[in-house]
Short mmCIF file of C-alpha atoms in Angstrom, two decimals:
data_model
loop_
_atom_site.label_atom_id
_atom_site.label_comp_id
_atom_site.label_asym_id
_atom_site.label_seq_id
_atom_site.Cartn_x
_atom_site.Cartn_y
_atom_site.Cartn_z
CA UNK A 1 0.00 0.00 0.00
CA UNK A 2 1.69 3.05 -0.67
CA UNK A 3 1.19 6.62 1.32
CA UNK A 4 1.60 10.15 -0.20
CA UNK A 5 1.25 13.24 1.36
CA UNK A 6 1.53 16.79 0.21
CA UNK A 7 4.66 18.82 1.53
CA UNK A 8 6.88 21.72 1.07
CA UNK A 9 10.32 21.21 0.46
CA UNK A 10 13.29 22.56 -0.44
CA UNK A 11 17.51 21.79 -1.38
CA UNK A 12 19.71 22.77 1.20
CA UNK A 13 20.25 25.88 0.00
CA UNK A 14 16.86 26.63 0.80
CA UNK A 15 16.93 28.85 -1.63
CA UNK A 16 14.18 27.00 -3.98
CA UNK A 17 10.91 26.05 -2.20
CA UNK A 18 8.73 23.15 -3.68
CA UNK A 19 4.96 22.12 -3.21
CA UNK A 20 4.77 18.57 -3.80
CA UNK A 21 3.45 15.13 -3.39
CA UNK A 22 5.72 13.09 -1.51
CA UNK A 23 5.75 9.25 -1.20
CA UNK A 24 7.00 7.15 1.22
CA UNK A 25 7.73 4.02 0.69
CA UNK A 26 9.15 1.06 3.40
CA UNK A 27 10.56 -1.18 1.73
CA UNK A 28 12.04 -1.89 -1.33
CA UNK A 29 9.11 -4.29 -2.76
CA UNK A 30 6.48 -0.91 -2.51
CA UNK A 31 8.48 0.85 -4.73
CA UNK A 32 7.09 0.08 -8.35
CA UNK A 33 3.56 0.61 -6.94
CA UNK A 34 4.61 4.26 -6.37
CA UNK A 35 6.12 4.63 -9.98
CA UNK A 36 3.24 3.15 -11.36
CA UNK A 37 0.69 5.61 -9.64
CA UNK A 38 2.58 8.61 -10.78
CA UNK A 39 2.87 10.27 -14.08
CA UNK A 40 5.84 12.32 -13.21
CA UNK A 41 8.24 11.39 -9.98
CA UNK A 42 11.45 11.77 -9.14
CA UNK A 43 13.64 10.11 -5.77
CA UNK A 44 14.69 12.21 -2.82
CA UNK A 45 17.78 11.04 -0.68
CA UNK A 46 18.56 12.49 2.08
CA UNK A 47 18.17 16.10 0.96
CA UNK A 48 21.60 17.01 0.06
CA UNK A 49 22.16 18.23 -3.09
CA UNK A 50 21.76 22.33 -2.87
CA UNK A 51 19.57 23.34 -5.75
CA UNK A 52 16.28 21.71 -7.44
CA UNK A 53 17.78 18.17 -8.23
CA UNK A 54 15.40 17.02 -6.11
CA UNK A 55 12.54 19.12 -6.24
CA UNK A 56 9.41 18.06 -8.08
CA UNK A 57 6.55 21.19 -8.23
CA UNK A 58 3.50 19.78 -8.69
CA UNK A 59 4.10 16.26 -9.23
CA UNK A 60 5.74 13.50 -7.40
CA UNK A 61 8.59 12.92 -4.95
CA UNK A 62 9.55 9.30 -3.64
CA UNK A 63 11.42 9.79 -0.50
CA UNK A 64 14.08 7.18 0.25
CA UNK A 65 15.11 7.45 3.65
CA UNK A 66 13.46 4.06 5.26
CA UNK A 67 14.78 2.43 1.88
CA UNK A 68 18.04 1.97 3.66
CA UNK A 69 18.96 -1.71 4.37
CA UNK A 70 22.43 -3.05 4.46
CA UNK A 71 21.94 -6.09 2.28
CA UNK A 72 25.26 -8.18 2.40
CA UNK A 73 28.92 -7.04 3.74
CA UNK A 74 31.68 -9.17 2.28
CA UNK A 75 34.23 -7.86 5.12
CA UNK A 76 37.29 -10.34 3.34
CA UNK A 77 37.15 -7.99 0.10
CA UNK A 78 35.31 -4.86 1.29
CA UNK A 79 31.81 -5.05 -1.05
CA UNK A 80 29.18 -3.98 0.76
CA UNK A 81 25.24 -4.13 -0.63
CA UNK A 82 23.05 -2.10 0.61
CA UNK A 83 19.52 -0.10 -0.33
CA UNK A 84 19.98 3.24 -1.90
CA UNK A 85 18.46 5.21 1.16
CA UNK A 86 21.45 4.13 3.45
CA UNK A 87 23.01 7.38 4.81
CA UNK A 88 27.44 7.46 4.27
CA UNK A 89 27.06 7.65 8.14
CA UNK A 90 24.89 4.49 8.74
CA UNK A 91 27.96 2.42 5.78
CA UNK A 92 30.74 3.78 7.16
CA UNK A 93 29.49 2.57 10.92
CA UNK A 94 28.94 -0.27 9.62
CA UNK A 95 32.17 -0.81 7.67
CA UNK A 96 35.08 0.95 9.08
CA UNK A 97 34.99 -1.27 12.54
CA UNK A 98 36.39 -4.10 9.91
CA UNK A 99 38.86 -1.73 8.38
CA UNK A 100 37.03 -0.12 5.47
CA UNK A 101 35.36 3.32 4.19
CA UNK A 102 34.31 4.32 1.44
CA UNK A 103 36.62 5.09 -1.32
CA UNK A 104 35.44 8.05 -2.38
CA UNK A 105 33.31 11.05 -0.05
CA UNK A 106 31.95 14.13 -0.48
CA UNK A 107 32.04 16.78 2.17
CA UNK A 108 29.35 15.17 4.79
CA UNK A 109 28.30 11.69 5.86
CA UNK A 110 24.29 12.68 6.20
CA UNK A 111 23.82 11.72 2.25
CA UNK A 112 22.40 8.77 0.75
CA UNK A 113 24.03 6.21 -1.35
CA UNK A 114 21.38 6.91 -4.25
CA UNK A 115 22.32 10.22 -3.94
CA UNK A 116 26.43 10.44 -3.98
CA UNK A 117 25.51 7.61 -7.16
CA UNK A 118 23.06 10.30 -9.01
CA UNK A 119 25.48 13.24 -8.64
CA UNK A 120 28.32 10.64 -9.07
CA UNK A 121 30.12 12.99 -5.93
CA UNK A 122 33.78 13.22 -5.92
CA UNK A 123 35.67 14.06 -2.71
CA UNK A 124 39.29 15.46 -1.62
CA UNK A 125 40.76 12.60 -3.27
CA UNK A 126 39.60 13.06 -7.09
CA UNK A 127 42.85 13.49 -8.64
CA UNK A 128 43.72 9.63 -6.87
CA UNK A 129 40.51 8.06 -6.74
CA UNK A 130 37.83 9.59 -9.13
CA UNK A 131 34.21 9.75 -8.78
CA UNK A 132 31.84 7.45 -6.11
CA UNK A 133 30.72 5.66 -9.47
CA UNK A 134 33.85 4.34 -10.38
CA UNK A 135 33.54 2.46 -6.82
CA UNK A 136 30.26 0.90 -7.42
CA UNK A 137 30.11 -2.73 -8.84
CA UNK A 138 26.65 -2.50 -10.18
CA UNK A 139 23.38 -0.64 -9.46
CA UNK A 140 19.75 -1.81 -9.70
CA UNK A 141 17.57 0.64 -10.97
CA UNK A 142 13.82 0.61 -11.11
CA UNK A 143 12.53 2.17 -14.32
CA UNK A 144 9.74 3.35 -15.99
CA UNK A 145 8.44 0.41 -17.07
CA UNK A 146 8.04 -0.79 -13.76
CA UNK A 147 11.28 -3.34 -14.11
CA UNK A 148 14.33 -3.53 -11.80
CA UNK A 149 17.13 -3.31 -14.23
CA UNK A 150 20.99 -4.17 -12.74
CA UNK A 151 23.25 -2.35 -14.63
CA UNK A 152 27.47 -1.52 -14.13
CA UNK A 153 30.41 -0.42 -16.02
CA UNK A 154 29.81 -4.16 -18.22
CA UNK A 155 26.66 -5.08 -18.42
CA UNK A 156 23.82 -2.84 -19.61
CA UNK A 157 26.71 0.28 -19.51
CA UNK A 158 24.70 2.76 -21.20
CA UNK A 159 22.49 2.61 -18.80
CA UNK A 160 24.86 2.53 -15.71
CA UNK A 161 26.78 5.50 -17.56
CA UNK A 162 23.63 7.39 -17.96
CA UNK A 163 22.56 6.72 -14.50
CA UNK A 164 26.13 8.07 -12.64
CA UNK A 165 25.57 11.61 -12.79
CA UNK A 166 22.68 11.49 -14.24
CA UNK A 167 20.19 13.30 -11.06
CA UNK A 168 17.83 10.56 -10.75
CA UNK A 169 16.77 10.95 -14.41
CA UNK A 170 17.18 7.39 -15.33
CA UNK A 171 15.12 5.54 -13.15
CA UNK A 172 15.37 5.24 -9.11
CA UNK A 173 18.23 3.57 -7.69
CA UNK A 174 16.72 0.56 -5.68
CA UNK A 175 20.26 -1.14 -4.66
CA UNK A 176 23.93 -0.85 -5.08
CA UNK A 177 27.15 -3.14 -4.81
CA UNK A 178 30.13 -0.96 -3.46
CA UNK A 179 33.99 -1.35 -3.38
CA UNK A 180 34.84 0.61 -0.24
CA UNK A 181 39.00 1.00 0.34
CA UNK A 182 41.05 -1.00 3.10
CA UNK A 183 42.38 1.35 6.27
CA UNK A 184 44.17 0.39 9.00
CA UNK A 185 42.50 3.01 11.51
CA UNK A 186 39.75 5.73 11.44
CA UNK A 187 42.96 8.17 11.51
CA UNK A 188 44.90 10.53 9.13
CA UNK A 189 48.03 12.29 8.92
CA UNK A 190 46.81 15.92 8.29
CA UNK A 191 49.56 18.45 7.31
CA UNK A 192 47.89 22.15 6.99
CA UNK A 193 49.65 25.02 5.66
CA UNK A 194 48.96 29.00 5.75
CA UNK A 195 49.42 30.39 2.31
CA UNK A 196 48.95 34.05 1.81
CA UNK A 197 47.91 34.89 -1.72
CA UNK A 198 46.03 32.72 -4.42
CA UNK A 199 48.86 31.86 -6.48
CA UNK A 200 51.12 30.44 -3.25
CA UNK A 201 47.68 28.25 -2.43
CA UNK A 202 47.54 26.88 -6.10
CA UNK A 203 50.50 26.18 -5.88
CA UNK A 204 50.83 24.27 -2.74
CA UNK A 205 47.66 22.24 -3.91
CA UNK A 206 49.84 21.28 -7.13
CA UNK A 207 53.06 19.85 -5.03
CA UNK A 208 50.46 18.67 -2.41
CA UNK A 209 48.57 15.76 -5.37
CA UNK A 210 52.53 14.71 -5.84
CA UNK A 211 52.53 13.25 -2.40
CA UNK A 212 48.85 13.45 -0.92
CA UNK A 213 46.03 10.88 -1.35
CA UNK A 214 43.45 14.14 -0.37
CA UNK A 215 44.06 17.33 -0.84
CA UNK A 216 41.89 20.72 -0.02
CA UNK A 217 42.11 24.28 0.59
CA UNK A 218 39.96 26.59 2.44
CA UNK A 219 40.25 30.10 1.26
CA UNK A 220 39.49 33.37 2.91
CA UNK A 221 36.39 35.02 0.86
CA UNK A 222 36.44 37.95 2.45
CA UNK A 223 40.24 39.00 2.90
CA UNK A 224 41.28 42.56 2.05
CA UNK A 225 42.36 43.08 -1.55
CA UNK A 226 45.59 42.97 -0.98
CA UNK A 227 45.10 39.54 0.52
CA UNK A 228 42.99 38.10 -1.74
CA UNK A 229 43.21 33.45 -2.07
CA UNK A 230 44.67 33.70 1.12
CA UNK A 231 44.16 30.32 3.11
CA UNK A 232 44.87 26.87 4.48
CA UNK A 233 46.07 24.30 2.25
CA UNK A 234 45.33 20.81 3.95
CA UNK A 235 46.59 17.55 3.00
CA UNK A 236 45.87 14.04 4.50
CA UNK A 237 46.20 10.46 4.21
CA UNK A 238 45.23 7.32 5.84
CA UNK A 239 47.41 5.71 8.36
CA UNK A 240 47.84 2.51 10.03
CA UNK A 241 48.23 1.87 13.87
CA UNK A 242 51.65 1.55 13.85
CA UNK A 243 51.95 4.82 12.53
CA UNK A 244 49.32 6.94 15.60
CA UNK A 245 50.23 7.87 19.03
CA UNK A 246 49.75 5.31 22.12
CA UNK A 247 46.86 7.77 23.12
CA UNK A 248 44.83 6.93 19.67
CA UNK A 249 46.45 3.62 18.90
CA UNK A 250 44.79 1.77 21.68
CA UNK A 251 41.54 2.21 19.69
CA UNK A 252 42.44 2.59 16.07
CA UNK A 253 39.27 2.61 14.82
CA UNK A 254 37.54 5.25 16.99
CA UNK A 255 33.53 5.67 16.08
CA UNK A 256 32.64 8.67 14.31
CA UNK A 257 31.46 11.82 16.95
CA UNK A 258 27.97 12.85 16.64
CA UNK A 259 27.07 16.23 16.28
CA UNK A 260 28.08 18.95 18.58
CA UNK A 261 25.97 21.71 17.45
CA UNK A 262 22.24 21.74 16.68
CA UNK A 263 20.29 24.15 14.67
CA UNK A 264 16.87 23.18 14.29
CA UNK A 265 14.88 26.56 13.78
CA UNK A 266 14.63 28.47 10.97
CA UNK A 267 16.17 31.45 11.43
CA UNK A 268 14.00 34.98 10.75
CA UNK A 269 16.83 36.28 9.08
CA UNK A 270 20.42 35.64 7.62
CA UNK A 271 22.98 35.61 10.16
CA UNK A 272 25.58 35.76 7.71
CA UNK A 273 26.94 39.57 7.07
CA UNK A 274 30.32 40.19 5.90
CA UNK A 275 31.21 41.87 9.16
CA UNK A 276 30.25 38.68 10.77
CA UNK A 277 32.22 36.09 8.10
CA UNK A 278 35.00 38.96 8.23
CA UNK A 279 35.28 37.74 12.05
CA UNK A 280 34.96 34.11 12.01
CA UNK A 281 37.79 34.20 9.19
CA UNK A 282 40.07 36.41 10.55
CA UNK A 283 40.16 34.70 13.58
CA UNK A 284 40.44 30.95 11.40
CA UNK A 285 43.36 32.32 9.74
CA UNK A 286 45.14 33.84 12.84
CA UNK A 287 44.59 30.16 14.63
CA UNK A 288 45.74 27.60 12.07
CA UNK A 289 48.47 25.46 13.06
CA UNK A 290 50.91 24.77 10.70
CA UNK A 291 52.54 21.58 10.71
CA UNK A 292 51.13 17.68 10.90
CA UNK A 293 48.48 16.40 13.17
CA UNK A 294 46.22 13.31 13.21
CA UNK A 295 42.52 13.62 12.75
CA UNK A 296 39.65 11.09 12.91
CA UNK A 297 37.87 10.60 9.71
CA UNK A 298 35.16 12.94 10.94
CA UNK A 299 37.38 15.79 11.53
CA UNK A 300 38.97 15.88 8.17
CA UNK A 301 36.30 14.43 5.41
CA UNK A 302 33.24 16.25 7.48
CA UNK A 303 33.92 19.35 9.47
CA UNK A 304 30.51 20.96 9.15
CA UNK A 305 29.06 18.12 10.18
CA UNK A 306 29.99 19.06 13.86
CA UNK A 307 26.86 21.56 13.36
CA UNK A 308 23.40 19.88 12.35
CA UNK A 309 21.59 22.09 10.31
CA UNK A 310 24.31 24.57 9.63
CA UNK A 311 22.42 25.98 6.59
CA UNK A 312 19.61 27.53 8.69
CA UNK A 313 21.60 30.26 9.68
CA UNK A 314 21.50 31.84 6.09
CA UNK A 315 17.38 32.56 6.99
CA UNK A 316 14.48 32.66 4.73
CA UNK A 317 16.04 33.49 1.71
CA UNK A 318 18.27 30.44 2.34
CA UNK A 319 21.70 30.64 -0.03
CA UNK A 320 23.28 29.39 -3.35
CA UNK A 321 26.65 27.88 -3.82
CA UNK A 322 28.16 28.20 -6.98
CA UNK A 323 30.57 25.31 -7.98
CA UNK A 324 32.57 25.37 -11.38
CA UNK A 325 35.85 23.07 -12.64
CA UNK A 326 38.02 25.16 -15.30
CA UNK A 327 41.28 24.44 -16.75
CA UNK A 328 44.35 24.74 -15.63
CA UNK A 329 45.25 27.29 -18.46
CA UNK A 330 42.76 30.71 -16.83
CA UNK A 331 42.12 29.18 -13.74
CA UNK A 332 44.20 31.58 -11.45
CA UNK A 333 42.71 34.74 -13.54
CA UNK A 334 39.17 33.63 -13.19
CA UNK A 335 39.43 32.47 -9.73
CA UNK A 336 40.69 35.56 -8.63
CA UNK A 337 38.61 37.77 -10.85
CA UNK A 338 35.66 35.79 -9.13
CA UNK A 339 36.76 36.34 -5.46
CA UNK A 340 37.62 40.26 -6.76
CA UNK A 341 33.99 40.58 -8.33
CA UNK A 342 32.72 39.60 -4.90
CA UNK A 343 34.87 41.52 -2.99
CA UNK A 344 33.62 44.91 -5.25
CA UNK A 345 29.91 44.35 -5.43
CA UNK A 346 29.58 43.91 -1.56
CA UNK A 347 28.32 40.48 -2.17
CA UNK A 348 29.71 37.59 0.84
CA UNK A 349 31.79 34.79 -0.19
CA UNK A 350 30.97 33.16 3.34
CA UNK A 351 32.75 29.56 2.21
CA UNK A 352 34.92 29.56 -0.54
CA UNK A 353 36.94 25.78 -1.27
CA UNK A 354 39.37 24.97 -4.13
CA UNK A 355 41.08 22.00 -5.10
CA UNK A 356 42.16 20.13 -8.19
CA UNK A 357 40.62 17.45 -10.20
CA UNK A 358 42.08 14.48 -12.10
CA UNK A 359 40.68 13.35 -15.22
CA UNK A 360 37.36 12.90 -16.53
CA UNK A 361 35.26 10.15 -15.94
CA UNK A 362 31.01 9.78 -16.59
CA UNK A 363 28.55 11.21 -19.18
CA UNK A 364 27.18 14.01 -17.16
CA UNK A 365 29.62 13.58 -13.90
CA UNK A 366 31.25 16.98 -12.55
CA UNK A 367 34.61 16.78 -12.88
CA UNK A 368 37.40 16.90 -15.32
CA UNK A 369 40.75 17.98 -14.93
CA UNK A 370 41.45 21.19 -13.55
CA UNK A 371 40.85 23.64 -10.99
CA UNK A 372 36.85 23.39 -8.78
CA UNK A 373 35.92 26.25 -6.65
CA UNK A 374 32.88 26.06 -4.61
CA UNK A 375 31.47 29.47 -3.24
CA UNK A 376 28.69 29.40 -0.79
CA UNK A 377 26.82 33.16 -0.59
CA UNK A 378 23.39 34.54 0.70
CA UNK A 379 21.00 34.39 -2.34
CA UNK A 380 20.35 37.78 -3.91
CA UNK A 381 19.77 39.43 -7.49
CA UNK A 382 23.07 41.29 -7.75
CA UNK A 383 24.84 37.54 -7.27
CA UNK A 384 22.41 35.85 -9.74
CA UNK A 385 23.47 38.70 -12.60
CA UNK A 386 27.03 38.49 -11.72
CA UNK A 387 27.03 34.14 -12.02
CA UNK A 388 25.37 35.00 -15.98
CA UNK A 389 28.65 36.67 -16.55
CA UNK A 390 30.91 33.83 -15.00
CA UNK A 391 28.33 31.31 -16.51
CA UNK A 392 29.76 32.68 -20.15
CA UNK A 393 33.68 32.68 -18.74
CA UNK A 394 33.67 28.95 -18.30
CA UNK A 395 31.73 27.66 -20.44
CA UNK A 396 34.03 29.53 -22.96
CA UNK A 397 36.69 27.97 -21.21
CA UNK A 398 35.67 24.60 -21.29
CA UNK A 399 34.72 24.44 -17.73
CA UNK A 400 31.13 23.45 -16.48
CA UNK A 401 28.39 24.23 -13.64
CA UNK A 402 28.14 21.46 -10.54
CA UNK A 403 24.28 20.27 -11.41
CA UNK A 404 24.03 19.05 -7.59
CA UNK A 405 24.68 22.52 -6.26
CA UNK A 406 22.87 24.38 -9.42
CA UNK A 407 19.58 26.36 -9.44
CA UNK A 408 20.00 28.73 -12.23
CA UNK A 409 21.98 27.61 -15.06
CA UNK A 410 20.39 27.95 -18.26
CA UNK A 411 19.20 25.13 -21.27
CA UNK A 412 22.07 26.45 -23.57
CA UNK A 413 24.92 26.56 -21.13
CA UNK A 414 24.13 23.75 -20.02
CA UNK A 415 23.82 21.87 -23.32
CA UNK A 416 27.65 23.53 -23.87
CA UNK A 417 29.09 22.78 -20.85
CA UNK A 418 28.37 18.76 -21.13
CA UNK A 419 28.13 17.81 -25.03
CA UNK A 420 28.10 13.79 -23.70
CA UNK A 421 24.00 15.15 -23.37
CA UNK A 422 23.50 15.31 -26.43
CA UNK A 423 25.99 12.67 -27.89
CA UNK A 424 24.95 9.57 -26.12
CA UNK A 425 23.16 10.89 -22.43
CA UNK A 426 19.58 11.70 -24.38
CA UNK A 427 19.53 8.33 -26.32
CA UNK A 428 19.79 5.90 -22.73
CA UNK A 429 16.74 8.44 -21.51
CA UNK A 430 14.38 8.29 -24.50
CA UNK A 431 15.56 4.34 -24.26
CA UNK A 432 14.37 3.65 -20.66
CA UNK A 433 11.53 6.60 -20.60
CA UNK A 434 10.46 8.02 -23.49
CA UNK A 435 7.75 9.77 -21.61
CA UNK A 436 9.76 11.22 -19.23
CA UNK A 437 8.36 9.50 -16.10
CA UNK A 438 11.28 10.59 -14.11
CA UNK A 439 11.39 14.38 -14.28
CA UNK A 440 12.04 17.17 -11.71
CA UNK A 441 12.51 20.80 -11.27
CA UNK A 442 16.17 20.87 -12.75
CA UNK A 443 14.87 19.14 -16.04
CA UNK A 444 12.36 21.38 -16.74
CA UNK A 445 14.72 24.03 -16.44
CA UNK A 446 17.43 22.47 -17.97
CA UNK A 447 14.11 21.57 -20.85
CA UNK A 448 15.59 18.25 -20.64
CA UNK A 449 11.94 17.24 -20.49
CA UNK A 450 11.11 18.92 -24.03
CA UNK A 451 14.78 17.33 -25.54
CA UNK A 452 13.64 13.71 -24.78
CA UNK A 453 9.94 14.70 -25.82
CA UNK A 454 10.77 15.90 -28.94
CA UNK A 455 9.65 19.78 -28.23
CA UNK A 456 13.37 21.19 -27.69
CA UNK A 457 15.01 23.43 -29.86
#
């Protein structure tokens, strides 16, 4: 028996609001009923992904969150099986007791494995490890016919290509097979670094991939002119017992902490003013400490994670971040044109991350190599006119848009910015569902919808 509801909605940016029907299935047996009593549906993880991925107005949304069974755990070779719903946090305390995690994360644990599959996530090790996709043995996917379908990198490939990356267009995923890594503790070596212009950080991250397995920078949005990239470079790789302190190696693999912080109001209004962010990073920069350090797994893959509900604090209006990769060639002149623009129009970078990418992987997957810069800023007009300007600068570049952070991009950019769309991504989706039974907010605006239909341009 299946149970809908109407509800509001929103990405974590909070930034785009939905009306919708949601669905919410049990168990992984109910879920066919709930594609076959809607014309247009789309699955919802965990919530994660910033813009409209997972937004449906007017139509359907299949939430996955009690879909979210661990299946089978091979603990001799790492594989783990488990239901799409499963949260990073649930796997990895399930796995890393027996000395594995997952090979590739993105920046918190509180997203599904459906999810980091249908915005094929990459994490601080790209430039070693690639996207989550290229970690998964095989995915079943329900699709629009009503038919599980298991697809991987060998058997039914189009599909499995079409399906990493691919924002829950294909089909929902129902179950996956995952390689997770071997570690010898829940521990890294950290080495952190203060750099003090944008060129010294870029370059740091370059000699950093030489030796690194993860490599990051945080940089200092709102620094004076003259100051502008400023930051901490942080490196880190996983370590064995033999390696940590008596005071840590007693209990190498240390649970993950739970939250510290809670924020579960909405605030009236944004607590983030430049004054504020001006602050808080001045007094990050003044207190880094240079040098290595070991940090749990939680410290290093998922600091905001330490505050539950962090993005409340931008208020009603909620906020956008604005994630790009761009050669190596213009990177340094558009990165710090970007963080200059900001700096001029009064607008607040409030979390600005760089690092480097390695090559190029699925159909419509993120990254390719080069240079990603994630900005997180209050939502406003001036920003949205400014991003149309940067939109044109890397597309022209040969960079693209994050579509798991995006709200905004438009049909032509987009169209520009991954030409795998058009060359083989369009043919799996008119395949699998010509009518476009899996549709959402981002593929109407993309006009996706209208491609596969036949009514695009």
């Amino acid at each position: 028996m299946t149970s809908w509801h109407q509800e509001t909605i929103a990405g974590w940016g909070r930034s785009r609001v939905s009306v919708t029907h949601a669905g919410d299935p049990r168990r992984v047996e109910e879920l066919p009923d709930y594609v076959a009593e809607r014309k247009h549906l789309v699955a919802r993880g965990l919530g994660r992904s910033y813009g409209d991925a997972s937004l449906n107005t007017g139509q359907a949304v299949v939430r996955m969150e009690s879909v979210d069974r661990a299946v089978e755990f091979d603990r001799e070779q790492g594989r783990i099986v488990c239901e799409a719903g499963m949260s990073l946090d649930d796997l990895i305390t399930i796995t890393l007791p027996s000395g594995w995690f997952p090979a590739v994360t993105p920046g918190t644990r509180y997203v599904s494995v459906g999810g980091c599959i249908a915005s094929d996530v990459h994490g601080k090790n790209h430039h070693v490890a690639g996207t989550f996709s290229q970690h998964v043995n095989w995915v079943e996917l329900l699709t629009a016919d009503g038919s599980i379908v298991r697809c991987s990198a060998e058997d039914n490939a189009d599909l499995f290509h079409a399906t990493a990356g691919g924002m829950g267009l294909t089909g929902i995923i129902v179950r996956a097979c995952l390689q997770l890594q071997k570690v010898d503790s829940s521990y890294l070596m950290v080495r952190r670094e203060r750099t003090l212009t944008l060129q010294d950080t870029m370059r740091a991250l370059v000699e950093g991939d030489r030796e690194w397995d993860a490599t990051v920078a945080w940089l200092d949005g709102v620094a004076p002119e003259t100051r502008m990239g400023r930051g901490e470079v942080i490196l880190g790789r996983h370590i064995g017992r033999d390696e940590l302190p008596e005071r840590l190696a007693y209990n190498p693999f240390r649970s993950l902490d739970e939250p510290l912080v809670d924020l579960p109001v909405d605030m009236p209004f944004s607590m983030v003013h430049r004054s504020v962010v001006r602050a808080f990073n001045q007094f990050r920069f003044s207190r880094i400490q240079e040098g290595d350090s070991f940090e749990n797994v939680r410290q290093f893959y998922y600091p905001l994670d330490v505050a539950q509900g962090w993005n409340r604090l931008y208020g009603p209006h909620g906020f956008h971040q604005y994630q790009f990769v761009i050669g190596d060639d213009d990177a340094e002149s558009l990165i710090g044109d970007l963080l200059y623009r900001f700096h001029r129009s009064g607008l607040v970078a409030s979390l600005v991350v760089l690092k480097r990418f390695g090559a190029e992987s699925g159909w419509l997957s993120f990254p390719k190599p080069g240079w990603t810069l994630a900005v997180d800023t209050p939502s406003n007009m001036r920003l949205f006119e400014l991003l149309e300007e940067f939109d044109e600068r890397i597309v022209a570049d040969g960079g693209r848009i994050y579509l798991a952070k995006d709200s905004r991009l438009a049909p032509d950019r987009f169209r520009r910015m991954y030409p795998e769309y058009a060359n083989k991504w369009l043919d799996v989706k008119r395949k699998y569902d010509p009518e476009c039974r899996f549709s959402s907010d981002l593929s109407r605006r993309l006009r996706i919808d209208d491609d596969v239909l036949g009514d695009g341009a």
